[in-house]
XYZ file of C-alpha atoms in Angstrom:
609
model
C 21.640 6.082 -79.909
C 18.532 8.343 -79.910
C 19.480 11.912 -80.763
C 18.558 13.492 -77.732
C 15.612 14.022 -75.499
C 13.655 16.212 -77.380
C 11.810 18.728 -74.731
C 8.116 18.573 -73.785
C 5.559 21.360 -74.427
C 5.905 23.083 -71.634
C 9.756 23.669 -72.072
C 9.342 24.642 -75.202
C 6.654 27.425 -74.333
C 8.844 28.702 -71.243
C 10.963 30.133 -73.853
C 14.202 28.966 -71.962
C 17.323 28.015 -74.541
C 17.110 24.375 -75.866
C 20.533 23.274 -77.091
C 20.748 22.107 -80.382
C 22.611 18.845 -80.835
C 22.609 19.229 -84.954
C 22.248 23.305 -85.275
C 24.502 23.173 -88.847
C 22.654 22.070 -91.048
C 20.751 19.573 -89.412
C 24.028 17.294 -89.704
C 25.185 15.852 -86.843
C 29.116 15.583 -88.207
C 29.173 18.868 -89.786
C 27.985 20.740 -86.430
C 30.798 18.740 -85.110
C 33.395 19.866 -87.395
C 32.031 23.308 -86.546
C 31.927 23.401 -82.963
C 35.768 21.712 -82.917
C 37.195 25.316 -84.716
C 37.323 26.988 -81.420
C 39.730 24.612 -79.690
C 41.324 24.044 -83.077
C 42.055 28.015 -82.929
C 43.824 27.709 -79.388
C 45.853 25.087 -80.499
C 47.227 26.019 -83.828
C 47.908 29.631 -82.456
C 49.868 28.197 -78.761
C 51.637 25.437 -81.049
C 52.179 26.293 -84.415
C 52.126 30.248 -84.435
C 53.546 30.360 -80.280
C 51.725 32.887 -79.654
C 50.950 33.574 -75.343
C 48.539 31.513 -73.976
C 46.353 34.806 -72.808
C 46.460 35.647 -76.289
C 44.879 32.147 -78.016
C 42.283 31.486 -75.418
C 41.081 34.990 -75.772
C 40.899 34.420 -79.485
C 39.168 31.102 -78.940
C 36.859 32.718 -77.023
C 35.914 35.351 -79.596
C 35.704 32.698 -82.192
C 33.659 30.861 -79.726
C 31.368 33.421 -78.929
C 30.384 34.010 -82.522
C 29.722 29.969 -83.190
C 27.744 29.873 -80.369
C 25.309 32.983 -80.638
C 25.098 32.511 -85.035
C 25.505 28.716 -85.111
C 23.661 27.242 -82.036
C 21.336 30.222 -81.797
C 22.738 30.721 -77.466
C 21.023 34.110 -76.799
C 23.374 36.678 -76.348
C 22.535 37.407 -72.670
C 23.293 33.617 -71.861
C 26.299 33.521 -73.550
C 27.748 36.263 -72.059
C 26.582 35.142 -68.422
C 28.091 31.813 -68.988
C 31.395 33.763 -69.646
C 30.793 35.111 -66.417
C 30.327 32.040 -64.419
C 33.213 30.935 -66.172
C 35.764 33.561 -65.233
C 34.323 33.829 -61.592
C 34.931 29.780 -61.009
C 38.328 30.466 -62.555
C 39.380 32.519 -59.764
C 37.652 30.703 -56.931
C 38.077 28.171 -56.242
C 40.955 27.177 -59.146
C 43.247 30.548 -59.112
C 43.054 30.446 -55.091
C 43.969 27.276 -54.532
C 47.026 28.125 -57.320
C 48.001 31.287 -55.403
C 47.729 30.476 -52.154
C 50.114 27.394 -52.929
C 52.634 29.788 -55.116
C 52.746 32.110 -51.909
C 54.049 29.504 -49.919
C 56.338 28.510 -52.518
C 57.975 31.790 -53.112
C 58.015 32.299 -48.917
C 60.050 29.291 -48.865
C 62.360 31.013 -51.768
C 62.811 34.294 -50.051
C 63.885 32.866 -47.055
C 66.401 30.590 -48.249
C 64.028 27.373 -47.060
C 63.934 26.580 -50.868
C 67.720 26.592 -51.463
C 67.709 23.950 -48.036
C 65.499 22.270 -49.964
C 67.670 21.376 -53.133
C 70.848 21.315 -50.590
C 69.156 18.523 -48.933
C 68.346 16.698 -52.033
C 71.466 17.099 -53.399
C 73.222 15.736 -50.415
C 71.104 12.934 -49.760
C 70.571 11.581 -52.880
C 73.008 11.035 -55.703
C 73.213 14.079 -57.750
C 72.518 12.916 -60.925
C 69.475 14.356 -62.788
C 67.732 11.057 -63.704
C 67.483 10.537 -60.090
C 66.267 13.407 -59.566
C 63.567 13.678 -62.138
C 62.320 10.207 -60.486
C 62.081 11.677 -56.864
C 60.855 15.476 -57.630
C 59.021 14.874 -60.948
C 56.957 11.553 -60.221
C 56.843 10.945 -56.322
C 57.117 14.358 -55.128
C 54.463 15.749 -58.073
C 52.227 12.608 -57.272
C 52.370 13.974 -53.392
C 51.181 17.712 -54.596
C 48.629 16.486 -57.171
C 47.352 13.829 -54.159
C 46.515 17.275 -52.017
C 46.316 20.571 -54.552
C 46.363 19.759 -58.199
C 45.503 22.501 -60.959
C 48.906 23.032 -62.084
C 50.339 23.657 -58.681
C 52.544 20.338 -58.787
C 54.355 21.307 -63.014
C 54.999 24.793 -61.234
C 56.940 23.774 -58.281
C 58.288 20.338 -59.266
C 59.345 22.083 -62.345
C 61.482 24.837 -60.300
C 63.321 22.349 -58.256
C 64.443 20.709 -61.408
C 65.224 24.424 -62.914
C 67.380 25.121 -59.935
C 69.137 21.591 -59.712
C 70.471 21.963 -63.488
C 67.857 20.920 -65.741
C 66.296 23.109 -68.861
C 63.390 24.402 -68.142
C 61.853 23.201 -70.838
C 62.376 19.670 -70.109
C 61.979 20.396 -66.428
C 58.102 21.104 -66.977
C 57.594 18.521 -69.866
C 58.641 15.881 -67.733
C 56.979 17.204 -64.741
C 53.539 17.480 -66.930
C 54.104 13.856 -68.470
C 54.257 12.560 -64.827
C 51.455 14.644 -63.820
C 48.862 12.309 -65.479
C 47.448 8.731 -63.328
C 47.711 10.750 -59.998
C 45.083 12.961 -61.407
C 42.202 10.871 -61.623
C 42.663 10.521 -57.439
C 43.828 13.655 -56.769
C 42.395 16.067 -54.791
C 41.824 13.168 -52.163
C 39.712 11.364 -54.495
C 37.018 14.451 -55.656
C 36.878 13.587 -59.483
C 35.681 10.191 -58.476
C 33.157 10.808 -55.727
C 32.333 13.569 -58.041
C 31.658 11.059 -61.209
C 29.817 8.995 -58.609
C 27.261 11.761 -57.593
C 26.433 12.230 -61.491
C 26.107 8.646 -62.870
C 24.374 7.166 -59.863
C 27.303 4.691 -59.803
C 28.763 3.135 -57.146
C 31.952 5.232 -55.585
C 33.898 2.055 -54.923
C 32.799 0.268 -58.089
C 34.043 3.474 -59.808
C 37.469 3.465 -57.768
C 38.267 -0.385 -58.126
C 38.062 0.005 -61.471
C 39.937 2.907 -62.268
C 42.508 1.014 -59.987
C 42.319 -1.588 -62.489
C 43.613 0.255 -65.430
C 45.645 3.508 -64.260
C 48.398 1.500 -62.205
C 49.462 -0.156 -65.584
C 50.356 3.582 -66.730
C 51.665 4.602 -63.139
C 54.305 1.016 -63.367
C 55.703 2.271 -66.690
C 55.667 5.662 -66.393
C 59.366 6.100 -64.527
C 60.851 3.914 -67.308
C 58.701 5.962 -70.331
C 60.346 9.323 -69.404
C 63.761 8.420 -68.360
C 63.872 6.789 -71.927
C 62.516 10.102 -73.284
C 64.882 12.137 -71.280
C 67.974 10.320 -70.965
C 67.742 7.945 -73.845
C 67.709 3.941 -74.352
C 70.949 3.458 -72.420
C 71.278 6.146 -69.983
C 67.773 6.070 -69.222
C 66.309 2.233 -69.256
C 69.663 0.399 -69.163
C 71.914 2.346 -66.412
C 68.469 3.269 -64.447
C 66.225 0.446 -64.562
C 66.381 -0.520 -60.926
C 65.134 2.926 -59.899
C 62.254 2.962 -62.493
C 61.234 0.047 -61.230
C 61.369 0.628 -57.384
C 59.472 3.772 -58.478
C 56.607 1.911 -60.448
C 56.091 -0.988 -58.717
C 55.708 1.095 -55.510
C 53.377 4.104 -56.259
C 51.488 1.302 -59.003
C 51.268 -1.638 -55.953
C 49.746 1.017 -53.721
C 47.465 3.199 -55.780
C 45.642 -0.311 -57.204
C 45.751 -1.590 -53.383
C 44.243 1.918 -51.630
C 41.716 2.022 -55.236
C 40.822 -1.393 -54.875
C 39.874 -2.167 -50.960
C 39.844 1.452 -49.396
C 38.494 3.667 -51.717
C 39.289 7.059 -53.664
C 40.280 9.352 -51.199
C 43.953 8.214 -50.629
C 45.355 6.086 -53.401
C 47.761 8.779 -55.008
C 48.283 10.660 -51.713
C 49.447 7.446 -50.165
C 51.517 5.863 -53.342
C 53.105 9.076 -53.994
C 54.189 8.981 -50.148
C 55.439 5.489 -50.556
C 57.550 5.799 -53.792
C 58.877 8.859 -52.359
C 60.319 6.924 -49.331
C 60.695 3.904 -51.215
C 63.097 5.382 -54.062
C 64.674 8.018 -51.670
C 65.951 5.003 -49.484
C 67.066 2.846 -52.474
C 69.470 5.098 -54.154
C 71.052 5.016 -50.319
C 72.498 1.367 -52.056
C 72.297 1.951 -55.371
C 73.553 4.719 -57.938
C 73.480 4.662 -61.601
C 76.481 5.092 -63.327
C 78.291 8.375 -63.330
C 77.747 10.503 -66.733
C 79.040 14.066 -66.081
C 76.192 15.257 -68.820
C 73.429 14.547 -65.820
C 75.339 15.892 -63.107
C 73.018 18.073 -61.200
C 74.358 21.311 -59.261
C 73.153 23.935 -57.314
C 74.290 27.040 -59.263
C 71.621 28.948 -59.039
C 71.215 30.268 -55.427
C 67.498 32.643 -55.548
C 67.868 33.701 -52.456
C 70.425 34.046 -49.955
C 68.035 33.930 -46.933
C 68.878 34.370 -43.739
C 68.457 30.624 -43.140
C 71.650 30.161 -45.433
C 73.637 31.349 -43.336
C 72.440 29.432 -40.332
C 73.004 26.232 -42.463
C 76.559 27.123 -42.677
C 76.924 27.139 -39.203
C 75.309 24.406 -38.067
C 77.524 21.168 -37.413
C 77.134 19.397 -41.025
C 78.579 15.794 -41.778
C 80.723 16.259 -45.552
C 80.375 14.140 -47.897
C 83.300 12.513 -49.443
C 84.465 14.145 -52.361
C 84.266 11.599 -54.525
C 83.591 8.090 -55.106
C 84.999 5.435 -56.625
C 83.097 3.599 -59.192
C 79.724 5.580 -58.713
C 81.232 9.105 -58.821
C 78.611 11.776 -56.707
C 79.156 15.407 -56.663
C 77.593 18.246 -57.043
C 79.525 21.003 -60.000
C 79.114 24.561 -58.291
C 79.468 27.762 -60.547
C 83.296 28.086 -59.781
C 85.426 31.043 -61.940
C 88.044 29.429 -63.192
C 91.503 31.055 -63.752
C 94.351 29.761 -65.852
C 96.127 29.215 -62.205
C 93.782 26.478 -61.427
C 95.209 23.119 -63.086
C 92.976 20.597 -65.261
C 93.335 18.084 -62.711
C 91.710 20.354 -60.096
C 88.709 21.897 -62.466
C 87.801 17.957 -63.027
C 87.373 17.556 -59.119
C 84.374 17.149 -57.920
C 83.895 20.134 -54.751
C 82.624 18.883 -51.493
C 78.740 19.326 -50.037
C 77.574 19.881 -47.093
C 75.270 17.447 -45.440
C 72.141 19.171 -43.508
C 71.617 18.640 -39.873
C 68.434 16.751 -39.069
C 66.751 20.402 -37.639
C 67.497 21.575 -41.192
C 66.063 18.996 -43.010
C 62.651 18.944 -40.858
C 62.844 22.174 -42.107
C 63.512 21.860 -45.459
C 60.689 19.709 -45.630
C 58.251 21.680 -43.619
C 56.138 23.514 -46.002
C 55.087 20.535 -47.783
C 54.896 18.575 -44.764
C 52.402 21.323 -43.344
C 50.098 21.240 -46.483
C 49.611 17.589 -46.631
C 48.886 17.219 -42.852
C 46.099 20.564 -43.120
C 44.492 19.695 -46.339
C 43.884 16.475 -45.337
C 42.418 17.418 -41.672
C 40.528 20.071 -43.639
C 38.870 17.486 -46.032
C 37.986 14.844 -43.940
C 36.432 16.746 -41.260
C 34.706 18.421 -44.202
C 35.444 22.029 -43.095
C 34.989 23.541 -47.034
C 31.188 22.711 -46.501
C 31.335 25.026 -43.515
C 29.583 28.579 -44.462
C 29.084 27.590 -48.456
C 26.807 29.618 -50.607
C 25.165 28.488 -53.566
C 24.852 30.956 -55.876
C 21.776 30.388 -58.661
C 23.419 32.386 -61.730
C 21.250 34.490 -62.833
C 19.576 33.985 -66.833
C 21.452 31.092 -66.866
C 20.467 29.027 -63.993
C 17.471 26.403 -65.470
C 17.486 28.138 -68.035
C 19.043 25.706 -70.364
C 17.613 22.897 -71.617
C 20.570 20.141 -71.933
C 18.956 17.971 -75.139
C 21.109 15.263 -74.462
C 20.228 14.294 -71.130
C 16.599 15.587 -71.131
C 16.775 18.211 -68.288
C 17.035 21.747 -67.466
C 20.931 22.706 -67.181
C 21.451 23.733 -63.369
C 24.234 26.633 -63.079
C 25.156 27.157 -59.818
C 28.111 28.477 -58.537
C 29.521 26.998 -55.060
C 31.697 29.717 -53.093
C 33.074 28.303 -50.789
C 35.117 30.510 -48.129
C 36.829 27.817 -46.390
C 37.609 25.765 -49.479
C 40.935 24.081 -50.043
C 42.539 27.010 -51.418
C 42.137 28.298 -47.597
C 43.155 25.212 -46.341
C 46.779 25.761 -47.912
C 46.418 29.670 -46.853
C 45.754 28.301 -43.166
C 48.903 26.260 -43.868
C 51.415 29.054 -44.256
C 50.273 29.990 -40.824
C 52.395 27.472 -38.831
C 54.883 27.592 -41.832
C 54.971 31.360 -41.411
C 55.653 31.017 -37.697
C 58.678 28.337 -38.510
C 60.251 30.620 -40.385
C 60.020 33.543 -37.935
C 60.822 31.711 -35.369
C 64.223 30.709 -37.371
C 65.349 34.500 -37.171
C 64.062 35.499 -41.159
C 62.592 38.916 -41.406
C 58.868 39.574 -41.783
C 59.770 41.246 -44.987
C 59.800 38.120 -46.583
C 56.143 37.753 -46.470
C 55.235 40.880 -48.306
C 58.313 39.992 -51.405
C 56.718 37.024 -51.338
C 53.767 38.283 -51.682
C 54.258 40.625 -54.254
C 56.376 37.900 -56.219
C 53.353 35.734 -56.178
C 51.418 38.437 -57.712
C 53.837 39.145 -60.748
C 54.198 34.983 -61.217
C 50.041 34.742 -61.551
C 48.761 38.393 -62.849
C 48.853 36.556 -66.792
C 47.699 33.024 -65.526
C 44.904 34.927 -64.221
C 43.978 36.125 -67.046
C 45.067 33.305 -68.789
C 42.563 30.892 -67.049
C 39.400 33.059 -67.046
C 39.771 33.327 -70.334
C 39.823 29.543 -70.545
C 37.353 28.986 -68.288
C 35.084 31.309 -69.581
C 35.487 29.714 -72.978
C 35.148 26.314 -71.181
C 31.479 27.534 -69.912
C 30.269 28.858 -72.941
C 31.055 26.149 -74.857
C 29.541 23.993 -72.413
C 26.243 25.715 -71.912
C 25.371 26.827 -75.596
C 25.480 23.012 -76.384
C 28.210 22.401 -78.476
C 30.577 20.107 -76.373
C 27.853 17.702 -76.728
C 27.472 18.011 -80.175
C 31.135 16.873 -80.394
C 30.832 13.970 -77.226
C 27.632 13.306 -79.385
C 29.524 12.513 -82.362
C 32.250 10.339 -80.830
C 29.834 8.237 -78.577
C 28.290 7.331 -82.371
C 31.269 4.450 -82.746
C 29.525 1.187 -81.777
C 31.564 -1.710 -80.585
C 34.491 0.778 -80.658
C 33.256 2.443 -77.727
C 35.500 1.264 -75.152
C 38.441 2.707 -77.254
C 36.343 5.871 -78.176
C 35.575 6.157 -73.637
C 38.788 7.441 -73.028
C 39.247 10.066 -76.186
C 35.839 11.264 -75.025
C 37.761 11.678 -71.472
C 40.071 13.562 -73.281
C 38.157 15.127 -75.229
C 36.096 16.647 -71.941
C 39.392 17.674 -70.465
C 39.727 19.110 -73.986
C 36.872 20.978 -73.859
C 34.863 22.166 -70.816
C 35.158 24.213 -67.470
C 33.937 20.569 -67.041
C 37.388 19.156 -68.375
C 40.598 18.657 -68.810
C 42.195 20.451 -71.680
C 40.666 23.473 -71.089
C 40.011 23.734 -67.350
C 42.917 20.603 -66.260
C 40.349 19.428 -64.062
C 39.376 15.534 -64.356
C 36.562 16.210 -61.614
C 35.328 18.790 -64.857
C 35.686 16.003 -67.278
C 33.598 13.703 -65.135
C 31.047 16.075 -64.571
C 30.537 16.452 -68.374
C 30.556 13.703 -70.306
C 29.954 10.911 -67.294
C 26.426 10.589 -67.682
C 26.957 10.145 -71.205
C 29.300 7.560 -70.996
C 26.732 5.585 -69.370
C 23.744 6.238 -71.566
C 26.213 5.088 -74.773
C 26.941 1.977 -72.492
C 23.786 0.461 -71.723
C 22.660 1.659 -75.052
C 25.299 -0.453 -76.819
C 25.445 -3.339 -73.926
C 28.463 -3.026 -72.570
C 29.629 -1.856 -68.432
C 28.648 1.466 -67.601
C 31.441 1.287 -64.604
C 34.030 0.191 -67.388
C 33.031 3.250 -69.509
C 32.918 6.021 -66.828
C 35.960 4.879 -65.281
C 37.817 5.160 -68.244
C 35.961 8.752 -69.038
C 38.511 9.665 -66.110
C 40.975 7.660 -66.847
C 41.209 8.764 -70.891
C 40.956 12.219 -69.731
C 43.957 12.218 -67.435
C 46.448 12.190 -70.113
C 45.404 14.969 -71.584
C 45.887 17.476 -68.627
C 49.732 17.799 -70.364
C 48.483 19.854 -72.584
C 45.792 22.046 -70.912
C 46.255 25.507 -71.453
C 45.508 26.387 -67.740
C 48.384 23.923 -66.478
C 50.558 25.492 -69.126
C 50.379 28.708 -68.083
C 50.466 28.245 -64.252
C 53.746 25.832 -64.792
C 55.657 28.449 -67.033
C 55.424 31.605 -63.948
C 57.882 29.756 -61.846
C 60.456 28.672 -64.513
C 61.022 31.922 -66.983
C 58.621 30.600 -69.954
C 55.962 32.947 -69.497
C 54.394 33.403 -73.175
C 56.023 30.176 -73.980
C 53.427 27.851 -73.916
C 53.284 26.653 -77.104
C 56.828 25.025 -76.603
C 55.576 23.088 -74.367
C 52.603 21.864 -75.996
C 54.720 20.756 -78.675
C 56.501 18.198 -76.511
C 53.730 17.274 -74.649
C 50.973 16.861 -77.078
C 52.809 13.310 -78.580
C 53.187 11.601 -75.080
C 49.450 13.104 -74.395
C 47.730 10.867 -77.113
C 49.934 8.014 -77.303
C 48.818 7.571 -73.557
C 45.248 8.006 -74.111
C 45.344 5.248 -76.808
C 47.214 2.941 -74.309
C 44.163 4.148 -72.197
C 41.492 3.060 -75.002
C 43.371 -0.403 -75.722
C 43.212 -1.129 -71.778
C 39.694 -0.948 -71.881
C 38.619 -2.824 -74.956
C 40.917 -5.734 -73.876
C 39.022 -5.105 -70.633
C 35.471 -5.315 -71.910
C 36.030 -8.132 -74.776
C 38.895 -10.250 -73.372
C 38.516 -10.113 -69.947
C 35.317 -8.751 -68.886
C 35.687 -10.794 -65.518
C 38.080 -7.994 -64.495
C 34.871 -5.245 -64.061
C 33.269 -4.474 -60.633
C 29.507 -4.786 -60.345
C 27.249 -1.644 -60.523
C 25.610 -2.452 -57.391
């Protein structure tokens, strides 16, 4: 590949920035080694020194700042209005759409609609944890990533699982591991349509094939983390069935909807399905009783209102226990030397919901789906948008690699998707009045929200702002540069370069937990590597999304946002300790999938036209 496009005449006498590709030097791999020292900064303080998350991409940033101005020569003015683009984006549209779906989350705690919530899953599914990490972790995260996304899904998956008995820790790790092949779909399909605009590539070409390689993750992906969590035998021997009810459904659909119908709907739609499909299977089947997975419902947030409704409603009990698969739920009992072994090993009855209480258990989500996707496909964020032209930064850039001035505008949109779920807790709002809860609840809620999301704030402008700045002064593409130098080992190379954008930019994953970011950074380059080295541009973009969903584990900004629900706040490093394994092993898996693609069965790509 040609380093670069270098710029004409007239560029050069404008006086606007040109990025340098090889700034240390002149050395292509030691600008690279350079320009990696911010992220390596972030990561070595969050995993190996645990220090807060607000507290390491701050740092990175400061480290960043310095590279950039002293080692790519970014004027000082630029830099610091890149920061500013960067922290503005952070809170609109990413931190609305976060706190407009934690409000509703934390209205549905203070009024005791959460605590239905787990009743009803408790009830009406067998209360063993493995289940339930199945249903809440993979189908019912797949559902929120299909409509939200940006770490909404590892913050409220992740507090079901808290309150049903699992460690938190393991209760976001698992939720974050799961969180991975819905991404590259979610958001009804943006990151795809959004790669499409950028590379001039077909939308379905770009869909089919990422339907092509991300539903052999999605089949497997029950079975991986039930091994992980439960172990050989408790996870993959006593649970197989399940895993594979939940693979085969949400993989069957998302390559079906990818394939013939297009982006908008495959994860949406499979999460749906496996929800239904896996809820109404362990109806007939149960794994086998093992008191260490027993899930309960100890921990009662809120005694809202709605509570005590439920208890007076006319409920259908459960029997107390079963013989051969043994289903209970283990309440926080006192126990008293009066009270005989036989009687502490009994399992305590549960209470059914009525079919009023379960619509409204349900409700919220219910609500958010139906609005967000009215609100999308009637394209009401478009309505009133203003793009903003940031100012010294706007064309002011000359991007080297691609040979064109850098555009830097910032869309606000008013009526984005972040409203759409506001809009939502309208009707939600009115259920729950309607249901006899006090208006109080809004404003605790309210105010709950803000103490959950005042550090991810911060948290993710910081990131964000890092994310810009190392986007615009250049050196992202010093490093994409760098790894796109691999030859035949490209296809392998596609998907760390995914990851490596999520790693990296406002524009990706790692950084922002955004595939549509990672896309919009290094798609074009995919492409130019491609047809540079003669192999499929749609192969190599595709997998730019696909590489770069497996590292969204272990972005910072999904860290942060998944630890305010859950009681891990400055504990993100433990996290990305756990995570960071499954996060590369996957994106390997991710780069094997599409060399065997491109050299073994190259039949298998869609056309570009």
């Amino acid at each position: 590949m040609s380093l670069g496009h270098p710029p004409p005449d007239d560029i050069i006498q404008s006086g606007i920035f040109i990025q340098q590709l090889t700034p240390i030097g002149d050395s292509l791999i030691g600008s690279f080694f350079v320009g990696i020292l911010p992220l390596l900064v972030v990561l070595v303080l969050l995993g190996i020194f645990r220090i807060p998350a607000y507290y390491a991409s701050f740092t990175g940033l400061v480290v960043c700042v310095f590279i950039a101005i002293f080692g790519w020569k970014m004027p000082a003015t630029q830099a610091f209005e890149s920061i500013g683009n960067g922290i503005v984006y952070a809170n609109w549209p990413i931190m609305w759409i976060v706190f407009n779906a934690m409000y509703i989350y934390n209205i549905t705690v203070r009024s005791g609609i959460f605590h239905l919530f787990r009743q009803w899953m408790i009830s009406s599914t067998p209360a063993d944890m493995r289940v339930i990490l199945i249903i809440v972790g993979f189908c019912f995260g797949a559902l929120l990533e299909g409509v939200a996304g940006f770490g909404v899904p590892g913050a409220i998956c992740s507090s079901i699982m808290v309150s049903l008995g699992f460690d938190p820790v393991d209760a976001l790790v698992y939720t974050l591991i799961f969180d991975t092949t819905p991404v590259a779909f979610g958001a009804l399909g943006t990151p795809v349509t959004t790669l499409a605009s950028l590379t001039g590539l077909p939308v379905l070409s770009l869909s089919a094939m990422m339907g092509r390689q991300l539903p052999l993750v999605s089949l497997f992906l029950p079975a991986y983390a039930l091994i992980f969590y439960a172990g050989p035998r408790a996870g993959w021997i006593e649970c197989w069935p399940m895993a594979v009810v939940a693979g085969i459904s949400f993989a069957v659909v998302q390559a079906i909807f990818a394939n013939f119908v297009g982006p908008e709907l495959p994860d949406l739609i499979a999460g749906l399905v496996s929800l239904m499909a896996v809820i109404w299977f362990v109806q007939y089947w149960k794994p086998p009783y093992r008191p260490e997975f027993e899930a309960n419902v100890n921990s009662i947030l809120h005694d809202g209102p709605l509570i005590k409704q439920q208890q007076e409603e006319t409920i259908e009990e459960i029997p107390q226990q079963q013989e051969g698969n043994k289903q209970c739920v283990q309440y926080d009992v006192q126990k008293t030397s009066n009270v005989s072994s036989q009687e502490e090993e009994a399992c305590p009855t549960f209470e059914k919901l009525s079919w009023k209480l379960t619509a409204l258990a349900w409700s919220p989500w219910l609500i958010i789906v139906i609005v967000v996707i009215i609100w999308t496909f009637v394209e009401v964020s478009t309505k009133g948008q203003i793009k903003v032209e940031w100012p010294h930064l706007h064309q002011q850039v000359w991007l080297t690699l691609y040979g064109k001035k850098y555009d830097a505008i910032w869309v606000f949109q008013p009526l984005g998707t972040g409203t759409a779920i506001l809009v939502s807790s309208i009707p939600f709002s009115a259920l729950v009045l309607l249901h006899g809860v006090h208006p109080r609840v809004f404003t605790a809620a309210l105010k709950d929200t803000f103490v959950q999301l005042y550090k991810p704030i911060v948290t993710v402008s910081f990131i964000m702002a890092f994310a810009y700045l190392y986007n615009y002064s250049g050196i992202v593409y010093t490093i994409g540069y760098q790894l796109a130098s691999v030859g035949k080992a490209f296809p392998f190379v596609s998907a760390w370069l995914g990851w490596v954008g999520k790693v990296y930019n406002a524009v990706s994953c790692f950084l922002s937990g955004s595939d549509t970011s990672a896309n919009s950074l290094f798609g074009n380059l995919q492409v130019v590597a491609a047809r540079e080295i003669g192999l499929s541009a749609v192969l190599m973009a595709a997998t730019n999304s696909s590489g770069a969903v497996t590292s969204k584990m272990i972005s910072p900004q999904n860290l942060t946002t998944g630890v305010s629900t859950i009681g891990l706040q400055g504990q993100e490093g433990r996290i990305l300790r756990r995570t960071i394994l499954h996060s590369i092993v996957m994106c390997c898996f991710m780069g094997i999938i599409a060399c065997i693609q491109q050299y073994a069965i190259p039949g298998i790509i869609p056309s570009e036209t």
